[in-house]
Structure formats: C-alpha cells, structure tokens
C-alpha cells in the first residue's frame, strides 16, 4: 500500500533533526505558480521556496538545460575551467556591473566570502587583524558562524557565541547610528538592500547614499546582501540598482539558480584585486557545471520573458491590492516592500492566518511574528494576485 502523507511526516520527524516547525504537508510537485501535495491538493504559491523559484515550476527550457548538462558533466573541480561557470560569471558581471565573481553553494556561504574579502582587503592595507564590521539590527545573513555574527537578531546568535567578533550593530535607515559605530578599525558596512527576515524594510535612498559617502571617505567597503531582494525581485536585477549607489561587494543566491543550490559574491575591481588571492578561499562544489548551467539558463529566461518589466507591472498591481486590503482590515497596520517582496504588518501574530490559508490552498510565509511576507514566483499574473487576495480575505 502506498504510504500516506501522515506516515511520511512521522518518518521525517524521526529522521530529520528538528530545526524547523514544519507545516503538516508533503509537497510533491509544482506546475507554474501552483504546488501540489501528495494527495493532489493544489496550492497557489506566494512563497516560491522563499524567493527562490522565480521562473515558476516546471519551466521546460530550464528543466531541459539541466538535463542536458547532467548528461555532459555535473562536477569537475575549481582547479580546472568549465564552460558553464565562465558563461555564468560573464553574465553576472554584465547584469551587475561588478568585476569579479566567486561562486558558492548558498547565501550564507556567499556572506562568509564577502566577510573574508573585506577583512583581507583591510589587512592588505595596514597588516592589522583587529578590523571591525558594522551590521544592522534586525538583519538576516544566514546561519553559518560568520553570517550569523553579522545577523542582527540576538536570539539567533546567543547560544553560539563566541562568533567571529568585532561586529558592531547600527539601525537600517539611521545614518547617525552607523556613524556612531565607526572607528579607525572599521573595514566594512554590511546590510540587505531590502531587509527580508527582519520584516521587509527597504533601505532609503538617503541611507544608501549616506553609507556610500562614508565608505568612500574612509575607504570602508560597502557590502550589500542581495540574497533575497536580488535577481529581479524588486523589478531591478539587483535592488541597489534603483538607487544609483553601487556596493564594493555584493552577495546573491536564492533565485540565482532558481532551485539549484548556488550563490555568489561579487566584487568591484578595487576590492577584487586586493583581497582574496590564490590560496585564500575555496570551495569544492561552488560554481560546478550543473549549478552554473542553471544560472546561465535563469539569466537567459529572465531576458526572454522580460521578467524585470513584468515584475514592475504586476508588483504595482499587488501593492494596490494589498493597500486596499490594509485599508479594509483593522488588524493590518501597514504594507511595505519593493516589487514582489512585500510585507503586511498586523497588530497580532499571523501564524493562524498562514495555517488557515494553507487549508484554503494558498501558501504564505511570515517575516517575524506579525508580518505576512509575499515573495511569489516572479512570473505571477494579475489573476494570481486576485486569487491570492480572495483567499486571504476569507482567512482574515
Ligand atoms: C536566505 C538569506 C541568506 C542565507 O542564504 P542561505 O542560502 O539560506 O544560506 C542570507 N541573506 C539573506 C538576506 C537571506 O534572505
């Protein structure tokens, strides 16, 4: 007899380390903006694996590109060149205007590399090993020790101290709070262009320009985490491109491979030519041919399907609908966000609403206890927005 959903859930709970409180559903396949569980129940997906599956599920060209690469070669080693990695790196340079690319396997690993590059850049200048990094309260940069050290959530950090040390925290969009943390040992200022897990807070133009000016004045590196807000999510390939302010180092992951685990950190020429050198950093899998074939195809499909233009259009519609909902519902404090990275802040916890939405066939996720986050596949249509709003209204 075929195993049912409950059996798989029980088996999962006895085999996997319990680091997530999972929703009681086993997802089996996807099609466009819909996911299906083992029982064939359909869900409209406004999470996309947390801002990952930008192109929608079951994109034939994407799937075929991966299959073709599997039949050629899946892995080599970074001691040799491979064609997909070269093509993917060239494409990343082109869309970002950055100069050097290092491929990783995840967002956290991209952050680790960015932090190492910043420390090495400063070390090359003065030979000191006590440099400091300024990060933001409520930020999220990943769960590895370096990424965790710059994550502005004390609950995530506490049990794992001591982390890498010499990290100071300031507030996003409060330039004075950043200035107050600067010392003669500051080597980098790190933040998400749009804070994700912390509650969907976009950086202001003033803040972006202010940090850039501070960094230029003191030769401090500006590091932008674009792991969640990058890859077209805000209607720009990278969210910082809207501001006319360019980072020295940036990180990308999540939608970069649209489901294949891949990330990258990118450096400008100044930083790239005087930080990590041969022997300073490495990875076995990072930039392997399969992952990079995915990256190449993602960029190709972004162009072919005019994803950036589409996001600008459909996100204006989503904002309008969310604003209307916020106006109708007393429990909603406000909407904020950028493009298809939106949050509705409630004056109460949203866990119950999200569970109800799942029952009704809509997948949503929170960002902090009181905020519903909307990070759907970038290919959603206005009709999908209408369908989502109708279900959400029912659940409120
Ligand atoms: C998800 C996320 C990370 C960590 O990425 P992983 O691939 O989970 O390691 C880092 N920064 C931001 C902004 C993220 O949203």
GROMACS .gro file of C-alpha atoms and ligand atoms in nm:
model
  411
    1UNK     CA    1   0.000   0.000   0.000
    2UNK     CA    2   0.126   0.349  -0.084
    3UNK     CA    3   0.242   0.548   0.214
    4UNK     CA    4   0.018   0.837   0.310
    5UNK     CA    5   0.115   1.190   0.398
    6UNK     CA    6   0.094   1.136   0.772
    7UNK     CA    7   0.335   0.841   0.751
    8UNK     CA    8   0.594   1.050   0.566
    9UNK     CA    9   0.555   1.330   0.819
   10UNK     CA   10   0.609   1.088   1.108
   11UNK     CA   11   0.913   0.939   0.934
   12UNK     CA   12   1.051   1.287   0.873
   13UNK     CA   13   1.009   1.373   1.239
   14UNK     CA   14   1.204   1.066   1.343
   15UNK     CA   15   1.485   1.104   1.086
   16UNK     CA   16   1.546   1.477   1.036
   17UNK     CA   17   1.697   1.699   1.301
   18UNK     CA   18   1.416   1.907   1.438
   19UNK     CA   19   1.532   2.257   1.339
   20UNK     CA   20   1.206   2.360   1.172
   21UNK     CA   21   0.846   2.356   1.284
   22UNK     CA   22   0.711   2.239   0.952
   23UNK     CA   23   0.363   2.284   0.811
   24UNK     CA   24   0.188   1.946   0.804
   25UNK     CA   25   0.208   1.891   0.431
   26UNK     CA   26   0.432   1.692   0.195
   27UNK     CA   27   0.479   1.885  -0.129
   28UNK     CA   28   0.538   1.661  -0.425
   29UNK     CA   29   0.538   1.858  -0.748
   30UNK     CA   30   0.489   2.200  -0.899
   31UNK     CA   31   0.338   2.349  -1.210
   32UNK     CA   32   0.370   2.719  -1.289
   33UNK     CA   33   0.265   2.911  -0.976
   34UNK     CA   34   0.098   2.606  -0.820
   35UNK     CA   35   0.230   2.339  -0.587
   36UNK     CA   36   0.067   2.002  -0.527
   37UNK     CA   37   0.088   1.788  -0.216
   38UNK     CA   38   0.095   1.407  -0.210
   39UNK     CA   39  -0.283   1.393  -0.206
   40UNK     CA   40  -0.307   1.603  -0.519
   41UNK     CA   41  -0.431   1.911  -0.333
   42UNK     CA   42  -0.337   2.230  -0.521
   43UNK     CA   43  -0.182   2.538  -0.359
   44UNK     CA   44  -0.128   2.882  -0.506
   45UNK     CA   45   0.233   2.956  -0.411
   46UNK     CA   46   0.318   3.305  -0.284
   47UNK     CA   47   0.645   3.192  -0.124
   48UNK     CA   48   0.840   3.030  -0.411
   49UNK     CA   49   1.058   2.833  -0.170
   50UNK     CA   50   1.139   3.169  -0.003
   51UNK     CA   51   1.212   3.387  -0.304
   52UNK     CA   52   1.385   3.107  -0.494
   53UNK     CA   53   1.171   2.965  -0.771
   54UNK     CA   54   1.140   3.287  -0.973
   55UNK     CA   55   1.051   3.126  -1.304
   56UNK     CA   56   0.765   2.912  -1.180
   57UNK     CA   57   0.766   2.535  -1.155
   58UNK     CA   58   0.816   2.301  -1.444
   59UNK     CA   59   0.969   2.551  -1.687
   60UNK     CA   60   1.056   2.321  -1.976
   61UNK     CA   61   1.355   2.516  -2.109
   62UNK     CA   62   1.507   2.536  -1.763
   63UNK     CA   63   1.449   2.167  -1.694
   64UNK     CA   64   1.588   2.066  -2.032
   65UNK     CA   65   1.902   2.275  -1.980
   66UNK     CA   66   1.971   2.094  -1.653
   67UNK     CA   67   1.909   1.751  -1.806
   68UNK     CA   68   2.144   1.832  -2.093
   69UNK     CA   69   2.416   1.942  -1.851
   70UNK     CA   70   2.371   1.629  -1.640
   71UNK     CA   71   2.443   1.418  -1.946
   72UNK     CA   72   2.762   1.618  -2.019
   73UNK     CA   73   2.915   1.662  -1.675
   74UNK     CA   74   2.783   1.751  -1.331
   75UNK     CA   75   3.101   1.830  -1.144
   76UNK     CA   76   3.467   1.895  -1.208
   77UNK     CA   77   3.673   2.099  -0.961
   78UNK     CA   78   3.775   2.459  -0.930
   79UNK     CA   79   4.129   2.351  -1.023
   80UNK     CA   80   4.003   2.333  -1.384
   81UNK     CA   81   3.795   2.564  -1.602
   82UNK     CA   82   3.443   2.470  -1.701
   83UNK     CA   83   3.225   2.632  -1.967
   84UNK     CA   84   2.902   2.699  -1.770
   85UNK     CA   85   3.097   2.873  -1.491
   86UNK     CA   86   3.270   3.104  -1.737
   87UNK     CA   87   2.941   3.190  -1.909
   88UNK     CA   88   2.759   3.240  -1.579
   89UNK     CA   89   3.033   3.465  -1.440
   90UNK     CA   90   3.034   3.679  -1.756
   91UNK     CA   91   2.657   3.714  -1.731
   92UNK     CA   92   2.673   3.811  -1.362
   93UNK     CA   93   2.931   4.078  -1.441
   94UNK     CA   94   2.716   4.212  -1.721
   95UNK     CA   95   2.392   4.239  -1.523
   96UNK     CA   96   2.554   4.376  -1.207
   97UNK     CA   97   2.835   4.593  -1.339
   98UNK     CA   98   3.061   4.429  -1.080
   99UNK     CA   99   3.401   4.295  -1.186
  100UNK     CA  100   3.483   3.965  -1.012
  101UNK     CA  101   3.269   3.663  -0.926
  102UNK     CA  102   3.316   3.381  -0.675
  103UNK     CA  103   3.050   3.108  -0.684
  104UNK     CA  104   2.926   2.949  -0.362
  105UNK     CA  105   2.660   2.691  -0.270
  106UNK     CA  106   2.435   2.912  -0.061
  107UNK     CA  107   2.361   3.263   0.056
  108UNK     CA  108   2.532   3.215   0.391
  109UNK     CA  109   2.843   3.093   0.218
  110UNK     CA  110   2.839   3.399  -0.007
  111UNK     CA  111   2.829   3.614   0.308
  112UNK     CA  112   3.124   3.423   0.454
  113UNK     CA  113   3.323   3.503   0.141
  114UNK     CA  114   3.222   3.869   0.146
  115UNK     CA  115   3.333   3.900   0.508
  116UNK     CA  116   3.666   3.731   0.439
  117UNK     CA  117   3.724   3.955   0.137
  118UNK     CA  118   3.657   4.266   0.347
  119UNK     CA  119   3.893   4.158   0.623
  120UNK     CA  120   4.165   4.066   0.376
  121UNK     CA  121   4.128   4.399   0.193
  122UNK     CA  122   4.178   4.586   0.520
  123UNK     CA  123   4.463   4.355   0.626
  124UNK     CA  124   4.643   4.423   0.297
  125UNK     CA  125   4.629   4.795   0.375
  126UNK     CA  126   4.762   4.804   0.731
  127UNK     CA  127   4.855   4.449   0.837
  128UNK     CA  128   4.622   4.469   1.140
  129UNK     CA  129   4.400   4.181   1.249
  130UNK     CA  130   4.152   4.369   1.466
  131UNK     CA  131   3.924   4.515   1.199
  132UNK     CA  132   3.557   4.575   1.272
  133UNK     CA  133   3.241   4.534   1.069
  134UNK     CA  134   2.920   4.730   1.112
  135UNK     CA  135   2.597   4.535   1.051
  136UNK     CA  136   2.231   4.621   1.112
  137UNK     CA  137   1.984   4.532   1.384
  138UNK     CA  138   1.707   4.301   1.254
  139UNK     CA  139   1.926   4.188   0.965
  140UNK     CA  140   1.950   3.830   0.846
  141UNK     CA  141   2.255   3.699   0.662
  142UNK     CA  142   2.248   3.322   0.722
  143UNK     CA  143   2.322   3.055   0.982
  144UNK     CA  144   2.694   2.984   0.947
  145UNK     CA  145   2.923   3.137   1.207
  146UNK     CA  146   3.038   3.441   1.007
  147UNK     CA  147   2.698   3.515   0.854
  148UNK     CA  148   2.541   3.464   1.196
  149UNK     CA  149   2.787   3.707   1.354
  150UNK     CA  150   2.653   3.990   1.133
  151UNK     CA  151   2.288   3.884   1.178
  152UNK     CA  152   2.109   4.140   1.394
  153UNK     CA  153   1.891   3.901   1.591
  154UNK     CA  154   2.038   3.822   1.935
  155UNK     CA  155   1.817   3.512   1.975
  156UNK     CA  156   1.974   3.351   1.670
  157UNK     CA  157   2.326   3.431   1.793
  158UNK     CA  158   2.331   3.382   2.168
  159UNK     CA  159   2.388   3.010   2.215
  160UNK     CA  160   2.664   3.006   1.955
  161UNK     CA  161   2.889   3.275   2.097
  162UNK     CA  162   3.171   3.348   2.062
  163UNK     CA  163   3.114   3.420   1.693
  164UNK     CA  164   3.372   3.591   1.476
  165UNK     CA  165   3.387   3.904   1.689
  166UNK     CA  166   3.446   4.273   1.625
  167UNK     CA  167   3.096   4.323   1.490
  168UNK     CA  168   2.903   4.639   1.583
  169UNK     CA  169   2.534   4.693   1.518
  170UNK     CA  170   2.353   5.001   1.391
  171UNK     CA  171   1.999   5.064   1.261
  172UNK     CA  172   1.899   5.044   0.897
  173UNK     CA  173   1.796   5.386   0.762
  174UNK     CA  174   1.955   5.568   1.057
  175UNK     CA  175   2.280   5.711   0.927
  176UNK     CA  176   2.373   5.865   1.262
  177UNK     CA  177   2.355   5.523   1.426
  178UNK     CA  178   2.604   5.397   1.167
  179UNK     CA  179   2.837   5.694   1.217
  180UNK     CA  180   2.830   5.630   1.591
  181UNK     CA  181   2.979   5.283   1.538
  182UNK     CA  182   3.263   5.385   1.307
  183UNK     CA  183   3.617   5.360   1.440
  184UNK     CA  184   3.959   5.368   1.276
  185UNK     CA  185   3.934   4.988   1.253
  186UNK     CA  186   3.603   4.969   1.062
  187UNK     CA  187   3.659   4.772   0.741
  188UNK     CA  188   3.305   4.717   0.614
  189UNK     CA  189   2.939   4.814   0.649
  190UNK     CA  190   2.700   4.529   0.567
  191UNK     CA  191   2.328   4.538   0.507
  192UNK     CA  192   2.044   4.397   0.298
  193UNK     CA  193   1.919   4.646   0.039
  194UNK     CA  194   1.573   4.531   0.146
  195UNK     CA  195   1.567   4.361   0.485
  196UNK     CA  196   1.385   4.030   0.441
  197UNK     CA  197   1.350   3.811   0.752
  198UNK     CA  198   1.363   4.123   0.968
  199UNK     CA  199   1.028   4.241   0.835
  200UNK     CA  200   1.056   4.365   0.471
  201UNK     CA  201   1.220   4.705   0.523
  202UNK     CA  202   1.369   4.866   0.210
  203UNK     CA  203   1.675   5.088   0.262
  204UNK     CA  204   1.604   5.454   0.191
  205UNK     CA  205   1.788   5.638  -0.085
  206UNK     CA  206   1.926   5.875   0.175
  207UNK     CA  207   2.071   5.585   0.374
  208UNK     CA  208   2.223   5.419   0.068
  209UNK     CA  209   2.385   5.744  -0.042
  210UNK     CA  210   2.497   5.827   0.311
  211UNK     CA  211   2.666   5.491   0.366
  212UNK     CA  212   2.832   5.515   0.025
  213UNK     CA  213   2.970   5.859   0.114
  214UNK     CA  214   3.105   5.737   0.449
  215UNK     CA  215   3.266   5.436   0.281
  216UNK     CA  216   3.425   5.649   0.008
  217UNK     CA  217   3.561   5.899   0.256
  218UNK     CA  218   3.729   5.634   0.476
  219UNK     CA  219   3.796   5.353   0.230
  220UNK     CA  220   3.549   5.129   0.412
  221UNK     CA  221   3.383   4.859   0.200
  222UNK     CA  222   3.009   4.875   0.138
  223UNK     CA  223   2.870   4.520   0.128
  224UNK     CA  224   2.512   4.467   0.011
  225UNK     CA  225   2.332   4.139   0.078
  226UNK     CA  226   2.107   4.080  -0.224
  227UNK     CA  227   2.043   3.715  -0.145
  228UNK     CA  228   1.667   3.765  -0.107
  229UNK     CA  229   1.595   4.102  -0.271
  230UNK     CA  230   1.817   4.046  -0.576
  231UNK     CA  231   1.756   3.858  -0.902
  232UNK     CA  232   1.472   4.074  -1.030
  233UNK     CA  233   1.257   4.056  -0.720
  234UNK     CA  234   1.220   4.435  -0.687
  235UNK     CA  235   1.192   4.499  -1.061
  236UNK     CA  236   1.568   4.555  -1.088
  237UNK     CA  237   1.813   4.274  -1.138
  238UNK     CA  238   1.972   4.387  -0.812
  239UNK     CA  239   1.775   4.606  -0.573
  240UNK     CA  240   2.064   4.852  -0.529
  241UNK     CA  241   2.047   4.940  -0.900
  242UNK     CA  242   1.741   5.154  -0.832
  243UNK     CA  243   1.938   5.389  -0.607
  244UNK     CA  244   2.231   5.492  -0.825
  245UNK     CA  245   2.461   5.366  -0.550
  246UNK     CA  246   2.697   5.077  -0.612
  247UNK     CA  247   2.845   4.844  -0.348
  248UNK     CA  248   3.207   4.729  -0.332
  249UNK     CA  249   3.097   4.373  -0.264
  250UNK     CA  250   2.756   4.214  -0.304
  251UNK     CA  251   2.609   3.871  -0.242
  252UNK     CA  252   2.345   3.684  -0.439
  253UNK     CA  253   2.182   3.339  -0.406
  254UNK     CA  254   1.820   3.222  -0.363
  255UNK     CA  255   1.677   3.285  -0.715
  256UNK     CA  256   2.021   3.282  -0.880
  257UNK     CA  257   1.983   2.914  -0.974
  258UNK     CA  258   1.603   2.900  -0.933
  259UNK     CA  259   1.622   2.591  -0.714
  260UNK     CA  260   1.968   2.451  -0.783
  261UNK     CA  261   2.179   2.543  -0.479
  262UNK     CA  262   2.408   2.821  -0.591
  263UNK     CA  263   2.517   3.162  -0.468
  264UNK     CA  264   2.794   3.408  -0.538
  265UNK     CA  265   2.975   3.706  -0.403
  266UNK     CA  266   3.077   3.975  -0.647
  267UNK     CA  267   3.349   4.235  -0.605
  268UNK     CA  268   3.444   4.554  -0.781
  269UNK     CA  269   3.792   4.575  -0.929
  270UNK     CA  270   3.936   4.770  -0.634
  271UNK     CA  271   3.829   4.502  -0.388
  272UNK     CA  272   3.882   4.207  -0.620
  273UNK     CA  273   4.240   4.297  -0.700
  274UNK     CA  274   4.343   4.349  -0.339
  275UNK     CA  275   4.169   4.098  -0.116
  276UNK     CA  276   4.131   3.724  -0.165
  277UNK     CA  277   4.419   3.577  -0.366
  278UNK     CA  278   4.521   3.227  -0.468
  279UNK     CA  279   4.505   3.003  -0.161
  280UNK     CA  280   4.289   3.240   0.047
  281UNK     CA  281   3.949   3.091  -0.027
  282UNK     CA  282   3.792   2.793  -0.196
  283UNK     CA  283   3.503   2.551  -0.228
  284UNK     CA  284   3.461   2.204  -0.373
  285UNK     CA  285   3.117   2.243  -0.525
  286UNK     CA  286   3.099   2.620  -0.573
  287UNK     CA  287   3.043   2.706  -0.938
  288UNK     CA  288   3.014   2.349  -1.056
  289UNK     CA  289   2.889   2.293  -1.412
  290UNK     CA  290   2.538   2.184  -1.313
  291UNK     CA  291   2.479   2.484  -1.085
  292UNK     CA  292   2.624   2.725  -1.340
  293UNK     CA  293   2.421   2.576  -1.626
  294UNK     CA  294   2.117   2.665  -1.415
  295UNK     CA  295   2.246   3.021  -1.360
  296UNK     CA  296   2.304   3.070  -1.734
  297UNK     CA  297   1.957   2.947  -1.821
  298UNK     CA  298   1.797   3.162  -1.550
  299UNK     CA  299   1.951   3.478  -1.694
  300UNK     CA  300   1.856   3.374  -2.048
  301UNK     CA  301   1.495   3.318  -1.945
  302UNK     CA  302   1.482   3.642  -1.746
  303UNK     CA  303   1.565   3.825  -2.070
  304UNK     CA  304   1.343   3.620  -2.295
  305UNK     CA  305   1.043   3.652  -2.064
  306UNK     CA  306   1.109   4.022  -1.983
  307UNK     CA  307   1.098   3.941  -1.613
  308UNK     CA  308   1.209   4.284  -1.488
  309UNK     CA  309   0.939   4.468  -1.683
  310UNK     CA  310   0.683   4.211  -1.578
  311UNK     CA  311   0.775   4.244  -1.209
  312UNK     CA  312   0.739   4.623  -1.225
  313UNK     CA  313   0.393   4.589  -1.374
  314UNK     CA  314   0.249   4.306  -1.166
  315UNK     CA  315   0.401   4.435  -0.840
  316UNK     CA  316   0.225   4.771  -0.883
  317UNK     CA  317  -0.098   4.573  -0.900
  318UNK     CA  318  -0.006   4.364  -0.596
  319UNK     CA  319   0.075   4.680  -0.397
  320UNK     CA  320  -0.257   4.834  -0.492
  321UNK     CA  321  -0.447   4.524  -0.380
  322UNK     CA  322  -0.252   4.489  -0.055
  323UNK     CA  323  -0.307   4.858   0.021
  324UNK     CA  324  -0.679   4.811  -0.033
  325UNK     CA  325  -0.679   4.509   0.198
  326UNK     CA  326  -0.486   4.704   0.461
  327UNK     CA  327  -0.747   4.978   0.437
  328UNK     CA  328  -1.032   4.731   0.492
  329UNK     CA  329  -0.889   4.524   0.773
  330UNK     CA  330  -0.844   4.669   1.122
  331UNK     CA  331  -0.583   4.412   1.218
  332UNK     CA  332  -0.342   4.527   0.946
  333UNK     CA  333  -0.108   4.808   1.047
  334UNK     CA  334   0.058   4.872   0.711
  335UNK     CA  335   0.200   4.739   0.388
  336UNK     CA  336   0.561   4.791   0.285
  337UNK     CA  337   0.812   4.644   0.046
  338UNK     CA  338   0.958   4.671  -0.301
  339UNK     CA  339   0.841   4.493  -0.615
  340UNK     CA  340   0.743   4.133  -0.549
  341UNK     CA  341   0.891   4.144  -0.199
  342UNK     CA  342   0.604   4.273   0.011
  343UNK     CA  343   0.500   4.258   0.373
  344UNK     CA  344   0.171   4.316   0.552
  345UNK     CA  345   0.228   4.407   0.915
  346UNK     CA  346  -0.050   4.305   1.152
  347UNK     CA  347  -0.102   4.415   1.510
  348UNK     CA  348  -0.113   4.047   1.613
  349UNK     CA  349   0.073   3.724   1.527
  350UNK     CA  350  -0.002   3.593   1.177
  351UNK     CA  351   0.066   3.221   1.229
  352UNK     CA  352  -0.303   3.136   1.247
  353UNK     CA  353  -0.380   3.321   0.923
  354UNK     CA  354  -0.100   3.139   0.740
  355UNK     CA  355  -0.222   2.799   0.857
  356UNK     CA  356  -0.578   2.885   0.755
  357UNK     CA  357  -0.451   2.998   0.413
  358UNK     CA  358  -0.283   2.660   0.364
  359UNK     CA  359  -0.611   2.486   0.434
  360UNK     CA  360  -0.766   2.709   0.169
  361UNK     CA  361  -0.493   2.626  -0.084
  362UNK     CA  362  -0.265   2.930  -0.053
  363UNK     CA  363   0.098   2.915   0.058
  364UNK     CA  364   0.219   3.220   0.250
  365UNK     CA  365   0.502   3.277   0.495
  366UNK     CA  366   0.578   3.518   0.777
  367UNK     CA  367   0.874   3.751   0.830
  368UNK     CA  368   0.879   3.796   1.206
  369UNK     CA  369   0.573   3.703   1.409
  370UNK     CA  370   0.340   3.983   1.296
  371UNK     CA  371   0.421   4.015   0.928
  372UNK     CA  372   0.294   3.815   0.632
  373UNK     CA  373   0.556   3.809   0.358
  374UNK     CA  374   0.474   3.786  -0.013
  375UNK     CA  375   0.762   3.659  -0.230
  376UNK     CA  376   0.585   3.476  -0.513
  377UNK     CA  377   0.738   3.338  -0.833
  378UNK     CA  378   0.824   3.641  -1.049
  379UNK     CA  379   0.602   3.509  -1.328
  380UNK     CA  380   0.273   3.553  -1.138
  381UNK     CA  381  -0.007   3.726  -1.325
  382UNK     CA  382  -0.267   3.977  -1.208
  383UNK     CA  383  -0.521   3.695  -1.193
  384UNK     CA  384  -0.296   3.513  -0.943
  385UNK     CA  385  -0.287   3.829  -0.731
  386UNK     CA  386  -0.667   3.843  -0.739
  387UNK     CA  387  -0.691   3.475  -0.645
  388UNK     CA  388  -0.446   3.523  -0.359
  389UNK     CA  389  -0.631   3.827  -0.224
  390UNK     CA  390  -0.965   3.645  -0.240
  391UNK     CA  391  -0.830   3.355  -0.031
  392UNK     CA  392  -0.651   3.584   0.212
  393UNK     CA  393  -0.966   3.792   0.264
  394UNK     CA  394  -1.150   3.475   0.353
  395UNK     CA  395  -0.885   3.388   0.613
  396UNK     CA  396  -0.879   3.726   0.788
  397LIG     C1  397   1.822   3.348   0.290
  397LIG     C2  398   1.917   3.459   0.316
  397LIG     C3  399   2.053   3.436   0.343
  397LIG     C4  400   2.109   3.298   0.362
  397LIG     O1  401   2.101   3.222   0.248
  397LIG     P1  402   2.111   3.061   0.261
  397LIG     O2  403   2.113   3.015   0.118
  397LIG     O3  404   1.990   3.016   0.336
  397LIG     O4  405   2.236   3.030   0.332
  397LIG     C5  406   2.136   3.545   0.355
  397LIG     N1  407   2.089   3.670   0.342
  397LIG     C6  408   1.959   3.696   0.317
  397LIG     C7  409   1.913   3.836   0.303
  397LIG     C8  410   1.868   3.592   0.303
  397LIG     O5  411   1.738   3.617   0.283
   0.00000   0.00000   0.00000
